[in-house]
Amino acid sequence: MAGLRPIRYAAAAALAALLVACFAAGAWAHAVLVRSTPAAGGSVPAGELAFELHYNSRIDAGRSRLTLTGPGHAGTVLPVRAGAVPDELRAAATLAPGAYTLRWQVLATDGHITRGDVPFTVTGP
Ligand SMILES: [Cu+2]
């Protein structure tokens, strides 16, 4: 009878270790946009613009999509580049003045897709 107790403790410890490992890996996290360049509602000068999107978890850049909608309401799919770190996406475009929206759709490593918009303004010279 006394022999059962250590086994139960070992099972509980193993379960606890597994839970900690899952949470540490961020396996539960959908990707949420933490900050971006340009910032939502921000403005940037016309010309070449480097987009940077930072998320709260790792992103599969190859299965993520960035679409830029400009003043003419035409959407352009931007080539997505992986960032310097796994929770970042990058893209670049040359923009004329006007109101734009960057629509992002990303695949997080937990297999869930999230979407959002970053509206911003490009100002003239
Ligand atoms: Cu998720």
PDB file of N, CA, C and O and ligand atoms in Angstrom, residues 27-31 108 110-112, ligand 1:
ATOM      1  N   ALA A  27       2.788  27.292 -26.639  1.00  0.00           N
ATOM      2  CA  ALA A  27       1.963  26.452 -27.510  1.00  0.00           C
ATOM      3  C   ALA A  27       0.493  26.870 -27.471  1.00  0.00           C
ATOM      4  O   ALA A  27      -0.262  26.550 -28.373  1.00  0.00           O
ATOM      5  N   TRP A  28       0.104  27.626 -26.466  1.00  0.00           N
ATOM      6  CA  TRP A  28      -1.283  28.009 -26.281  1.00  0.00           C
ATOM      7  C   TRP A  28      -1.617  29.325 -26.946  1.00  0.00           C
ATOM      8  O   TRP A  28      -2.762  29.715 -27.028  1.00  0.00           O
ATOM      9  N   ALA A  29      -0.566  30.033 -27.436  1.00  0.00           N
ATOM     10  CA  ALA A  29      -0.770  31.437 -27.805  1.00  0.00           C
ATOM     11  C   ALA A  29      -1.179  31.610 -29.251  1.00  0.00           C
ATOM     12  O   ALA A  29      -0.483  31.146 -30.151  1.00  0.00           O
ATOM     13  N   HIS A  30      -2.270  32.290 -29.509  1.00  0.00           N
ATOM     14  CA  HIS A  30      -2.529  32.812 -30.844  1.00  0.00           C
ATOM     15  C   HIS A  30      -1.589  33.998 -31.025  1.00  0.00           C
ATOM     16  O   HIS A  30      -1.198  34.619 -30.052  1.00  0.00           O
ATOM     17  N   ALA A  31      -1.302  34.321 -32.273  1.00  0.00           N
ATOM     18  CA  ALA A  31      -0.429  35.466 -32.516  1.00  0.00           C
ATOM     19  C   ALA A  31      -1.223  36.763 -32.393  1.00  0.00           C
ATOM     20  O   ALA A  31      -2.229  36.962 -33.064  1.00  0.00           O
ATOM     21  N   ALA A 108       0.368  31.228 -36.467  1.00  0.00           N
ATOM     22  CA  ALA A 108       1.214  31.024 -35.292  1.00  0.00           C
ATOM     23  C   ALA A 108       1.628  29.558 -35.227  1.00  0.00           C
ATOM     24  O   ALA A 108       1.047  28.696 -35.898  1.00  0.00           O
ATOM     25  N   ASP A 110       1.113  27.479 -33.064  1.00  0.00           N
ATOM     26  CA  ASP A 110       0.093  26.578 -32.507  1.00  0.00           C
ATOM     27  C   ASP A 110      -0.942  26.188 -33.571  1.00  0.00           C
ATOM     28  O   ASP A 110      -1.903  25.497 -33.273  1.00  0.00           O
ATOM     29  N   GLY A 111      -0.749  26.649 -34.809  1.00  0.00           N
ATOM     30  CA  GLY A 111      -1.633  26.247 -35.894  1.00  0.00           C
ATOM     31  C   GLY A 111      -2.837  27.148 -36.084  1.00  0.00           C
ATOM     32  O   GLY A 111      -3.642  26.917 -36.974  1.00  0.00           O
ATOM     33  N   HIS A 112      -2.950  28.212 -35.286  1.00  0.00           N
ATOM     34  CA  HIS A 112      -4.087  29.104 -35.400  1.00  0.00           C
ATOM     35  C   HIS A 112      -3.737  30.339 -36.226  1.00  0.00           C
ATOM     36  O   HIS A 112      -2.651  30.879 -36.108  1.00  0.00           O
TER      37      HIS A 112
HETATM   38 CU    CU B   1      -3.908  29.514 -30.907  1.00  0.00          CU
END
